PDB file of C-alpha atoms in Angstrom:
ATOM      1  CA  UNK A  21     258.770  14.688 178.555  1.00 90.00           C
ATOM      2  CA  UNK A  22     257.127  18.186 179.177  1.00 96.00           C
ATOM      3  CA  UNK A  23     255.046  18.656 182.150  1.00 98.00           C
ATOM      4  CA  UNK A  24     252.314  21.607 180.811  1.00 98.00           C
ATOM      5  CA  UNK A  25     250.404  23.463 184.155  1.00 98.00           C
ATOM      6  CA  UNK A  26     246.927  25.199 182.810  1.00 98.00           C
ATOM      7  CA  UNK A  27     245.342  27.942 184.247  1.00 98.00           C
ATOM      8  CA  UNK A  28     241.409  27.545 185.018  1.00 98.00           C
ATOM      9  CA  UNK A  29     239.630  26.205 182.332  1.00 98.00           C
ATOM     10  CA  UNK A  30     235.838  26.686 183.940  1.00 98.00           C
ATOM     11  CA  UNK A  31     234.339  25.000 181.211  1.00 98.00           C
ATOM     12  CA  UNK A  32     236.381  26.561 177.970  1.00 98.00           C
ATOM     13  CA  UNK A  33     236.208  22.937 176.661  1.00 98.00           C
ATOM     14  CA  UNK A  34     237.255  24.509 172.624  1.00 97.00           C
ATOM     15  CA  UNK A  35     240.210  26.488 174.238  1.00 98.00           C
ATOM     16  CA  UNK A  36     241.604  23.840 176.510  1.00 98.00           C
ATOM     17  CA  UNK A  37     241.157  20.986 173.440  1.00 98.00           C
ATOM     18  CA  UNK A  38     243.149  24.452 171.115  1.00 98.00           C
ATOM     19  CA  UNK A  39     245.541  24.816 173.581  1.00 98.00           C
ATOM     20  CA  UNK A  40     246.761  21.132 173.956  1.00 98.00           C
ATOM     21  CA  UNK A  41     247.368  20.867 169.994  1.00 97.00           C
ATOM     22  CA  UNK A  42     248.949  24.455 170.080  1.00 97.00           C
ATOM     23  CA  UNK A  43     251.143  22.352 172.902  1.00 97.00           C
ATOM     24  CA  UNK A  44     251.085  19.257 170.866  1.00 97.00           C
ATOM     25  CA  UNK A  45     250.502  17.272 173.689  1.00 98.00           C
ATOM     26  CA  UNK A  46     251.187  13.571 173.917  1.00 97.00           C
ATOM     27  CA  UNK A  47     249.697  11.725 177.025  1.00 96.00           C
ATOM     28  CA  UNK A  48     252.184   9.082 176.543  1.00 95.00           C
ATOM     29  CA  UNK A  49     255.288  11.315 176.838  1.00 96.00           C
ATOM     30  CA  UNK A  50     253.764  14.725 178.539  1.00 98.00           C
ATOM     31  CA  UNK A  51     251.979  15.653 181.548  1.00 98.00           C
ATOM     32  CA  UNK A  52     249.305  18.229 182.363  1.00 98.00           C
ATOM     33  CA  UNK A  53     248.875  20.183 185.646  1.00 98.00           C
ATOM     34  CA  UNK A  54     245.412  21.269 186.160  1.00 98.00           C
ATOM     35  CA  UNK A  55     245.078  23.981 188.856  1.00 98.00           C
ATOM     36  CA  UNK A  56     241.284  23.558 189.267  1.00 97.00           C
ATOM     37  CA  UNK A  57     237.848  24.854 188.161  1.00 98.00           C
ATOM     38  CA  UNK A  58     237.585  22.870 185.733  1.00 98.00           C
ATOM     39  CA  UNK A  59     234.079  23.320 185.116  1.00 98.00           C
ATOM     40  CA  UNK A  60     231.462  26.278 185.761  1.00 98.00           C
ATOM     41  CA  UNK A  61     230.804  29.562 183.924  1.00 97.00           C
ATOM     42  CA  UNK A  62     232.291  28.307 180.260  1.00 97.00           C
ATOM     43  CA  UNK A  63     229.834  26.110 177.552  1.00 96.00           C
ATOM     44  CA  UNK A  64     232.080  23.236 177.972  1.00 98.00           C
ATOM     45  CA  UNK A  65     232.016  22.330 181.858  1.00 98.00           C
ATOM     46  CA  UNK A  66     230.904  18.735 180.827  1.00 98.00           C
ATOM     47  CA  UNK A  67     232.983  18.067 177.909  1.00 98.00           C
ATOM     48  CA  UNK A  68     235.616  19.325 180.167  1.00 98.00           C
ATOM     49  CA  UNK A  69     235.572  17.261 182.698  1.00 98.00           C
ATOM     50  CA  UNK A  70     235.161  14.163 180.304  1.00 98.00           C
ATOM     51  CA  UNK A  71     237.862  15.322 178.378  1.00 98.00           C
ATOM     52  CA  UNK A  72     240.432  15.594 181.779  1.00 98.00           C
ATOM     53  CA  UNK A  73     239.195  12.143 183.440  1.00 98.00           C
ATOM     54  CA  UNK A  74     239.760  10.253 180.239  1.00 98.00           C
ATOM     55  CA  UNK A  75     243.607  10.972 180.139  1.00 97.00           C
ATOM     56  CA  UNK A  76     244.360   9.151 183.223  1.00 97.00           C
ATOM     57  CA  UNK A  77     247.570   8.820 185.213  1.00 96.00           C
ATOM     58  CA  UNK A  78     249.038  11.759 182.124  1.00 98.00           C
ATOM     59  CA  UNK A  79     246.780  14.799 184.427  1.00 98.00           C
ATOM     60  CA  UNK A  80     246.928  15.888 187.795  1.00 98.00           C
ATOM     61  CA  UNK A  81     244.160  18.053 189.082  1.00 98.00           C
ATOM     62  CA  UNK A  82     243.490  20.077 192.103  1.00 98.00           C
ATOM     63  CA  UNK A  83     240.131  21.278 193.246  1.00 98.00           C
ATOM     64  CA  UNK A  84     239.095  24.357 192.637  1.00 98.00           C
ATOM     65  CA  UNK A  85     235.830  26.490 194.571  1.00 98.00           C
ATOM     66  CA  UNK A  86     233.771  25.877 191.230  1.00 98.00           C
ATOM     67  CA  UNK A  87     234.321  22.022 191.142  1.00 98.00           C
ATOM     68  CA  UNK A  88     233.401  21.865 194.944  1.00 98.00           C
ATOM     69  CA  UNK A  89     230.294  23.710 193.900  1.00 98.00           C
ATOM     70  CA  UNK A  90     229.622  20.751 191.718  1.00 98.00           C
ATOM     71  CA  UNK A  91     230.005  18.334 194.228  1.00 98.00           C
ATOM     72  CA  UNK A  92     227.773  20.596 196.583  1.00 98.00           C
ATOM     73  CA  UNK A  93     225.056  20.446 194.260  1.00 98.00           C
ATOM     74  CA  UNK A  94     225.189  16.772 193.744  1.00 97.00           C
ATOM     75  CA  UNK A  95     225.418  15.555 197.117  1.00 97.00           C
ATOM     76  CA  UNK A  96     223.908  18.231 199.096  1.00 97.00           C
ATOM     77  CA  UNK A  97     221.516  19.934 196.863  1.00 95.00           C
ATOM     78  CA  UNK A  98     223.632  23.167 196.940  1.00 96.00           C
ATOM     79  CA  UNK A  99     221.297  25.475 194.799  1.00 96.00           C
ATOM     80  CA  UNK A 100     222.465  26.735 191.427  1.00 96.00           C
ATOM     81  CA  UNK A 101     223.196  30.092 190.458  1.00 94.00           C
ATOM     82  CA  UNK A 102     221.786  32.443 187.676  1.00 94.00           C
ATOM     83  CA  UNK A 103     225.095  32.024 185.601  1.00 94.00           C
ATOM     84  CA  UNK A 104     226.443  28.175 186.343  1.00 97.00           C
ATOM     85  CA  UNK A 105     226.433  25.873 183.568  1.00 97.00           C
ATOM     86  CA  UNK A 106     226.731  22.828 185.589  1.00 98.00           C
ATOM     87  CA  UNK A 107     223.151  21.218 184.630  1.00 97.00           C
ATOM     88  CA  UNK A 108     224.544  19.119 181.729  1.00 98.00           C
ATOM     89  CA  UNK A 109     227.129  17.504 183.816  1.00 98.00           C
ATOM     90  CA  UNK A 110     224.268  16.678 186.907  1.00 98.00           C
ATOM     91  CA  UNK A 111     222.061  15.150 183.632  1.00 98.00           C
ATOM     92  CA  UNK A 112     224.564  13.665 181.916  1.00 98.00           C
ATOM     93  CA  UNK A 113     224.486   9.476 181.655  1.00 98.00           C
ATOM     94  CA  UNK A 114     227.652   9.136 183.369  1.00 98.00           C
ATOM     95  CA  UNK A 115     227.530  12.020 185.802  1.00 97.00           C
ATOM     96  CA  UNK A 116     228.105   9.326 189.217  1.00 97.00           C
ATOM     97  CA  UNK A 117     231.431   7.878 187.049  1.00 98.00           C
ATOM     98  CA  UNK A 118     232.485  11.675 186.448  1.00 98.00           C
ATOM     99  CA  UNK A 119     231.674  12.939 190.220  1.00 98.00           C
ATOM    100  CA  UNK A 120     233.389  10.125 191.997  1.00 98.00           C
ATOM    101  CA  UNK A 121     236.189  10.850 189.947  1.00 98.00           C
ATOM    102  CA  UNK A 122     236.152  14.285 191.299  1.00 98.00           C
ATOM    103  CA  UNK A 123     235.919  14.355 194.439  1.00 98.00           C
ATOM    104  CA  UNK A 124     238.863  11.681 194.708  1.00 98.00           C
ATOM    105  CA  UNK A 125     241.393  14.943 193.512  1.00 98.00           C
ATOM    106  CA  UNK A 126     242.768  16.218 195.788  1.00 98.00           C
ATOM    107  CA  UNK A 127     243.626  19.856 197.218  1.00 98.00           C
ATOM    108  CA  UNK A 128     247.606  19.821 196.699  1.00 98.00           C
ATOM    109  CA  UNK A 129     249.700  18.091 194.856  1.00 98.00           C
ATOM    110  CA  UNK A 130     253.489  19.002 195.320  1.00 98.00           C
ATOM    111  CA  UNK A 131     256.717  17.394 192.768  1.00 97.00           C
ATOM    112  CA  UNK A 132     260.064  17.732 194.219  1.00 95.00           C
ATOM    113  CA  UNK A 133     261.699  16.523 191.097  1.00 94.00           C
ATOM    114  CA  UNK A 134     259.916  19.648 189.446  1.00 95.00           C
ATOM    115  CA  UNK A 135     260.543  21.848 192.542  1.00 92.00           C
ATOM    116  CA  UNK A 136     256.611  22.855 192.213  1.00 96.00           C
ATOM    117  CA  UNK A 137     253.576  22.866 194.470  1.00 98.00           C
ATOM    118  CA  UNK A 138     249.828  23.059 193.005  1.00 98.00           C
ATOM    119  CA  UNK A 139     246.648  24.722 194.622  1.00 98.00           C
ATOM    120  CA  UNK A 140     243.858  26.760 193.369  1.00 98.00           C
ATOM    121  CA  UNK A 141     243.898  29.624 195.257  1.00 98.00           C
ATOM    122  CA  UNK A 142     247.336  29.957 196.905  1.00 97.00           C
ATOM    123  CA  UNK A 143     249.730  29.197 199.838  1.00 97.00           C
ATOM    124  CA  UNK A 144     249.175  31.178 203.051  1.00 96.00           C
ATOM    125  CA  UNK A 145     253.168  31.482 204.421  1.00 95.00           C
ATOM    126  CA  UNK A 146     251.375  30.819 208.018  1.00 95.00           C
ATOM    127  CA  UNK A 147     251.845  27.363 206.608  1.00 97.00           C
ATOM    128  CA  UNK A 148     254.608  25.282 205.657  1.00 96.00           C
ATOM    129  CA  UNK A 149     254.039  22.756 202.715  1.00 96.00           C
ATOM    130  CA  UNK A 150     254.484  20.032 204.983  1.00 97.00           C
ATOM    131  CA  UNK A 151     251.365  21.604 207.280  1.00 97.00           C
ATOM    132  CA  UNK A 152     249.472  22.374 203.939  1.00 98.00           C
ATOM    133  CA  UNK A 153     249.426  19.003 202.887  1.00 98.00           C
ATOM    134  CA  UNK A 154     248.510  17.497 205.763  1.00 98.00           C
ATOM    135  CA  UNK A 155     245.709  20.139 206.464  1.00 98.00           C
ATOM    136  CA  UNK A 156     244.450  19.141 202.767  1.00 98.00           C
ATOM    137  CA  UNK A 157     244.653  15.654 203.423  1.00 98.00           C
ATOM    138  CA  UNK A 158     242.327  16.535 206.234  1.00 98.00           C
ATOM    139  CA  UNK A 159     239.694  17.609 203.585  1.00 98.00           C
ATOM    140  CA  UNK A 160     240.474  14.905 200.754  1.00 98.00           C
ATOM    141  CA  UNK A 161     239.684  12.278 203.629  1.00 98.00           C
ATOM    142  CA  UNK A 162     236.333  13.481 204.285  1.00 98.00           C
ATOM    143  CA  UNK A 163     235.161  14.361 200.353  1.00 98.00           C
ATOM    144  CA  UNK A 164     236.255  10.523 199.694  1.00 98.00           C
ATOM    145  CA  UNK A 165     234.525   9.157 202.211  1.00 97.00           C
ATOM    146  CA  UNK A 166     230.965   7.766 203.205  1.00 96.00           C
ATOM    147  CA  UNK A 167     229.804  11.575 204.551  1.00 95.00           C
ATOM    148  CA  UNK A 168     230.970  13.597 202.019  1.00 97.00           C
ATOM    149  CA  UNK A 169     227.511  14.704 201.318  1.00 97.00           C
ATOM    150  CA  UNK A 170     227.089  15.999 205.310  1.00 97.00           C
ATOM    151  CA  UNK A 171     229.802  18.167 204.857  1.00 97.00           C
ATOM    152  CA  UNK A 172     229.376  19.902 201.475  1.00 98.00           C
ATOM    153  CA  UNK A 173     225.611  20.837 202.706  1.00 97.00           C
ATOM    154  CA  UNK A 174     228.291  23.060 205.390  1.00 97.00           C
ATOM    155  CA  UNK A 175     231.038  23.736 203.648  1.00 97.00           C
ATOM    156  CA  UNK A 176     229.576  27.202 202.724  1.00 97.00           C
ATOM    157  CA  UNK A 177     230.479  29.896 204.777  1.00 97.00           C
ATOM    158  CA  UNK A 178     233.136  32.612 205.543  1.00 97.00           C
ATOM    159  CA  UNK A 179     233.506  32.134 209.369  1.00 97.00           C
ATOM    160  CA  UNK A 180     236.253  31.462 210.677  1.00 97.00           C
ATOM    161  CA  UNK A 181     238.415  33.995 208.658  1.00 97.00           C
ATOM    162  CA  UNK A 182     241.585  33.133 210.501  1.00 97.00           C
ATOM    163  CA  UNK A 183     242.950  29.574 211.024  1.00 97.00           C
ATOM    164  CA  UNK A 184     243.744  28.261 214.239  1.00 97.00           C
ATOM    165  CA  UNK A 185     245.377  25.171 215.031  1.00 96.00           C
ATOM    166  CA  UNK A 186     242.582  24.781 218.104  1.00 97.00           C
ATOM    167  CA  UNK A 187     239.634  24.890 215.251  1.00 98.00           C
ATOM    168  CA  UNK A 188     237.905  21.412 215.001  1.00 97.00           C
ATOM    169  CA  UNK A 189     235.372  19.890 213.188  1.00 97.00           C
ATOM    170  CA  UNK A 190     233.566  21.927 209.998  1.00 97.00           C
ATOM    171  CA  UNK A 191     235.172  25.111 211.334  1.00 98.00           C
ATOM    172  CA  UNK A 192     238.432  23.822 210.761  1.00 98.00           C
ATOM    173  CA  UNK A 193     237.291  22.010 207.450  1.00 98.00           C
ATOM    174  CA  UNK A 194     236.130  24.819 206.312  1.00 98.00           C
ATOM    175  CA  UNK A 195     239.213  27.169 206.957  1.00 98.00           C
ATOM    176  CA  UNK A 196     241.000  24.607 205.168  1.00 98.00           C
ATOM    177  CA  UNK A 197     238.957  24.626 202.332  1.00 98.00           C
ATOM    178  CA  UNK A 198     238.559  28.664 202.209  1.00 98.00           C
ATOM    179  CA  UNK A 199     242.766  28.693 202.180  1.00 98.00           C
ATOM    180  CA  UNK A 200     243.128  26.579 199.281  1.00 98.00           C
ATOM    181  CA  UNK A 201     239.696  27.803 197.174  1.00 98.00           C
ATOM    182  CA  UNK A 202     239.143  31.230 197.763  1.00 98.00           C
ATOM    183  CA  UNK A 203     242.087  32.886 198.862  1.00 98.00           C
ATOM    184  CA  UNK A 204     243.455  36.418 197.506  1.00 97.00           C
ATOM    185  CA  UNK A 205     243.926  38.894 199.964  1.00 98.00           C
ATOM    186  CA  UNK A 206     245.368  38.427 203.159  1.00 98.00           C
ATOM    187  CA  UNK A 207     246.044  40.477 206.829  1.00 97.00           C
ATOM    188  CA  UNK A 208     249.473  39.602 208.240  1.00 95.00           C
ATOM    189  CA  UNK A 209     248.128  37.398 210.832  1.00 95.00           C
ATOM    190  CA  UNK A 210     246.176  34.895 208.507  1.00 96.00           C
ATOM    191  CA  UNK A 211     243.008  36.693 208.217  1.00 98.00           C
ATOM    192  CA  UNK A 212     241.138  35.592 205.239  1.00 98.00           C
ATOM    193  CA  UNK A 213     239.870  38.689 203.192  1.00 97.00           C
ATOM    194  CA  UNK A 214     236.006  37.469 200.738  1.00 96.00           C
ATOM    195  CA  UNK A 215     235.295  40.890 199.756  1.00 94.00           C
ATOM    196  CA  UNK A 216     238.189  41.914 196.838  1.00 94.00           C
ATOM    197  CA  UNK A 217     238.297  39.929 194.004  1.00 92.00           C
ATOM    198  CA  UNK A 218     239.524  42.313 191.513  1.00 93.00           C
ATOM    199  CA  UNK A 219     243.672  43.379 190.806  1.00 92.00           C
ATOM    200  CA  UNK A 220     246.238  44.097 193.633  1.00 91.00           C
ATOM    201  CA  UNK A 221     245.319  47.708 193.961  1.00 90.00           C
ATOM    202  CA  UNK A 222     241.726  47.036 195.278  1.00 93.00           C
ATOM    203  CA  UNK A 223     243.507  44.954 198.491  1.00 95.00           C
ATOM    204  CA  UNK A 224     241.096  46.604 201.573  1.00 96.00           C
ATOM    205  CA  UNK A 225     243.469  48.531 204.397  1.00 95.00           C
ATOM    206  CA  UNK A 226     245.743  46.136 206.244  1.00 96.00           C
ATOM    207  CA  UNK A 227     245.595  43.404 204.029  1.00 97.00           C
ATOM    208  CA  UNK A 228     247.577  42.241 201.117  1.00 95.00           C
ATOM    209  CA  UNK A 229     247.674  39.368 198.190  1.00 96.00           C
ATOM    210  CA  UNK A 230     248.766  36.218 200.090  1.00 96.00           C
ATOM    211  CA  UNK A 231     251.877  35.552 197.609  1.00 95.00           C
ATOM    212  CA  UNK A 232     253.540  39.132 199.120  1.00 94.00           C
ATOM    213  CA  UNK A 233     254.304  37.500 202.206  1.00 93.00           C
ATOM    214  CA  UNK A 234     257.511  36.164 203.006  1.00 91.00           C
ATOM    215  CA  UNK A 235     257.596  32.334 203.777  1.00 91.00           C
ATOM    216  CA  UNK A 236     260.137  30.246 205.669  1.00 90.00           C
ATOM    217  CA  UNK A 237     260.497  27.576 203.159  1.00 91.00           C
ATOM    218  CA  UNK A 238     260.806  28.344 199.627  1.00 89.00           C
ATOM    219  CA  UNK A 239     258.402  26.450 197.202  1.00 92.00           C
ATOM    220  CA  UNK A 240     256.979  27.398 193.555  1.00 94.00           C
ATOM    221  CA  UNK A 241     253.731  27.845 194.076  1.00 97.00           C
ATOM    222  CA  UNK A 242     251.569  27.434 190.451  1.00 97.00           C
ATOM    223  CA  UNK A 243     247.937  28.193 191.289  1.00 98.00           C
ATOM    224  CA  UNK A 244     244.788  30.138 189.527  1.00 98.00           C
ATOM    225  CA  UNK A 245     242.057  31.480 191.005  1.00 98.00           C
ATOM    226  CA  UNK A 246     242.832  34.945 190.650  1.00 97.00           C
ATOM    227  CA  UNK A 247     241.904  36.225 187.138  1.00 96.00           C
ATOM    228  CA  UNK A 248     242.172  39.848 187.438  1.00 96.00           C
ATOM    229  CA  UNK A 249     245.853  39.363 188.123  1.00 95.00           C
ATOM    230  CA  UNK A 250     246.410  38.580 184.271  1.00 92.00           C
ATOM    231  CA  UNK A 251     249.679  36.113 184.915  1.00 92.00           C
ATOM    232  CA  UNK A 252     251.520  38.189 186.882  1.00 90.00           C
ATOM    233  CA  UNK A 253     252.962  38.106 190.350  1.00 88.00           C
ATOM    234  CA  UNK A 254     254.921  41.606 190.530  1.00 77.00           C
ATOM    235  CA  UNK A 255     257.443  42.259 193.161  1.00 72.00           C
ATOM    236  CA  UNK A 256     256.307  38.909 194.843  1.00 75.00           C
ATOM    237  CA  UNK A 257     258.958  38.107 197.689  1.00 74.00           C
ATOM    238  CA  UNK A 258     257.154  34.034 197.111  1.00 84.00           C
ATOM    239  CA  UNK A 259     258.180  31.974 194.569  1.00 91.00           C
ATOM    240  CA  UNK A 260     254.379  32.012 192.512  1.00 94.00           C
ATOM    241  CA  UNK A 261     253.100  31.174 189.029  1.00 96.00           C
ATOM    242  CA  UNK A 262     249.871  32.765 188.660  1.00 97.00           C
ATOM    243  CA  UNK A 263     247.758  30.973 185.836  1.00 97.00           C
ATOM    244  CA  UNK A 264     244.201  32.127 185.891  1.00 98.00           C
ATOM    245  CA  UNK A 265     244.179  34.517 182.600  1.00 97.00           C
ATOM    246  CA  UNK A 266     240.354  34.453 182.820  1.00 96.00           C
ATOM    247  CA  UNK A 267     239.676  32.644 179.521  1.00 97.00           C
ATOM    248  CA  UNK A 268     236.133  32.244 180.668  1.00 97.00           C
ATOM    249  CA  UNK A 269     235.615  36.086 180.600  1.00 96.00           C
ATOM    250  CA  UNK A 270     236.992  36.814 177.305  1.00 96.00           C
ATOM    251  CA  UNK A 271     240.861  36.707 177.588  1.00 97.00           C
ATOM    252  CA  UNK A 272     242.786  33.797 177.072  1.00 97.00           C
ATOM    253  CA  UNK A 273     244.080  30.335 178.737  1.00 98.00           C
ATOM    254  CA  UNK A 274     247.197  30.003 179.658  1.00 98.00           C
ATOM    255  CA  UNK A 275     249.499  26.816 180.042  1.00 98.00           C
ATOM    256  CA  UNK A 276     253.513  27.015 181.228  1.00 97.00           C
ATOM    257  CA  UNK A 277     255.920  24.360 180.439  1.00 97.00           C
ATOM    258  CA  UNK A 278     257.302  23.586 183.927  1.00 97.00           C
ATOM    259  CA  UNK A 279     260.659  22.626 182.859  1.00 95.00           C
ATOM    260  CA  UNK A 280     261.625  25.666 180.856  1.00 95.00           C
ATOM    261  CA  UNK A 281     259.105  28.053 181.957  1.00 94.00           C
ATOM    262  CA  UNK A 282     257.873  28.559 177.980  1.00 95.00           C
ATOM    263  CA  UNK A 283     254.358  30.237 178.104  1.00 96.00           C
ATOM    264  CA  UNK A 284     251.636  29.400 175.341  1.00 97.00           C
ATOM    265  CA  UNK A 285     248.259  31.243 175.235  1.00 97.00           C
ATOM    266  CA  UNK A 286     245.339  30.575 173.379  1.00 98.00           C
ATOM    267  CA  UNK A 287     242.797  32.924 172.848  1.00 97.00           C
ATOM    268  CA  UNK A 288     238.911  32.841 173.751  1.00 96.00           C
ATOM    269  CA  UNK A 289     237.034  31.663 171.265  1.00 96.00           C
ATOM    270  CA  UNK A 290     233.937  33.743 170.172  1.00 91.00           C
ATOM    271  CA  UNK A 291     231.213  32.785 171.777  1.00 82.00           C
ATOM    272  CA  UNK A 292     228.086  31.673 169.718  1.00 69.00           C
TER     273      UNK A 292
END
């Protein structure tokens, strides 16, 4: 058995399908790691997330900030943008089946046997993996639950930048969700940096990418999010597996066999 983590897919439904026969994966033997944004940007963001729910107990997902769009816009009437390509899946037949599936992922998803944690963005070292996964939990509880649609219509926002035990209520919901979602760049005390998105020499003064930081504990951390970085990590002091190789915008998607490490790529496909 191979366990197989996969960088965004963000609706590359003809790469991801590619990559698992380049892989030659087997749901009955292997096991996929899917570090979020599933959907969103890509011409596949319904097939997609069809093509992830139907293989069962064989995938484990996190949420990513483009899949909690998605939920946004179907319980709280979060507005789309110019480039999302989310209207198929909101149309489709068996978009309530495919939602509820969603937001039941959850935020992290951590394998001691593997010695590997999973989240979108990253792992801020203010937090230990036990406080991480009980701050996600936090989250999970409320996207599963009756109000879910209360608190994606306030889930948007980038205030509070710093977490604080003390924070209740959306504010601290929010941090939570910011940490795991959007996180890059970081200032030494927490502070959560919106503004640079592109590689690790556009971090603004005082701030740095999150994985630089030394942590007390020691996990591997596999996560996405962070195209511009191209797979690489370099001169991290954290354990991290950066996965995001930004198939979406032209390069390529990425999946590492957790075991031995072995990277496979396969290339965007041409757009029609």
């Amino acid at each position: 058995m191979s366990t197989y983590a996969i960088g965004d897919l963000q609706g590359c439904y003809a790469e991801f399908a590619a990559l698992l026969e380049r892989i030659a994966f087997d749901p009955q033997r292997d096991r996929l790691w899917l570090v979020g944004d599933l959907v969103n940007r890509g011409p596949g963001s319904l097939d997609c997330l069809r093509a992830v729910k139907a293989l069962g107990d064989s995938v484990r997902v996190v949420l990513g900030n483009h899949d909690l769009h998605l939920l946004a816009a179907a319980w709280a009437d979060a507005p789309l943008k110019r480039a999302d390509t989310l209207q198929p899946i909101l149309e489709a037949d068996d978009r309530d089946e495919l939602l509820d599936w969603l937001r039941r992922q959850p935020l992290l998803v951590h394998d001691a046997s593997l010695d590997a944690v999973m989240v979108h963005a990253g792992l801020p070292p203010q937090w230990s993996l036990k406080q991480a996964s009980d701050y996600a939990a936090e989250v999970e509880t409320v996207l599963r639950g009756d109000s879910v649609g209360d608190f994606l219509a306030v889930m948007y926002g980038n205030l509070p930048a710093r977490w604080s035990e003390d924070l209740r209520g959306i504010e601290r919901l929010r941090v939570i969700v910011n940490t795991f979602t959007r996180m890059r760049f970081i200032a030494a005390d927490g502070t959560l940096d919106f503004d640079a998105k592109e590689g690790l020499d556009s971090a603004p003064a005082n701030f740095a990418p999150w994985f630089t930081y030394p942590r007390k504990d020691d996990p591997r951390i596999v996560f996405g999010h962070w195209a511009a970085l191209q797979g690489k990590t370099p001169d991290a002091r954290v354990r991290a597996l950066a996965l995001d190789t930004g198939c979406v915008w032209g390069s390529e998607l990425t999946a590492v066999a957790l075991e031995s490490g072995e990277r496979y790529v396969e290339p965007a496909h041409p757009r029609r």
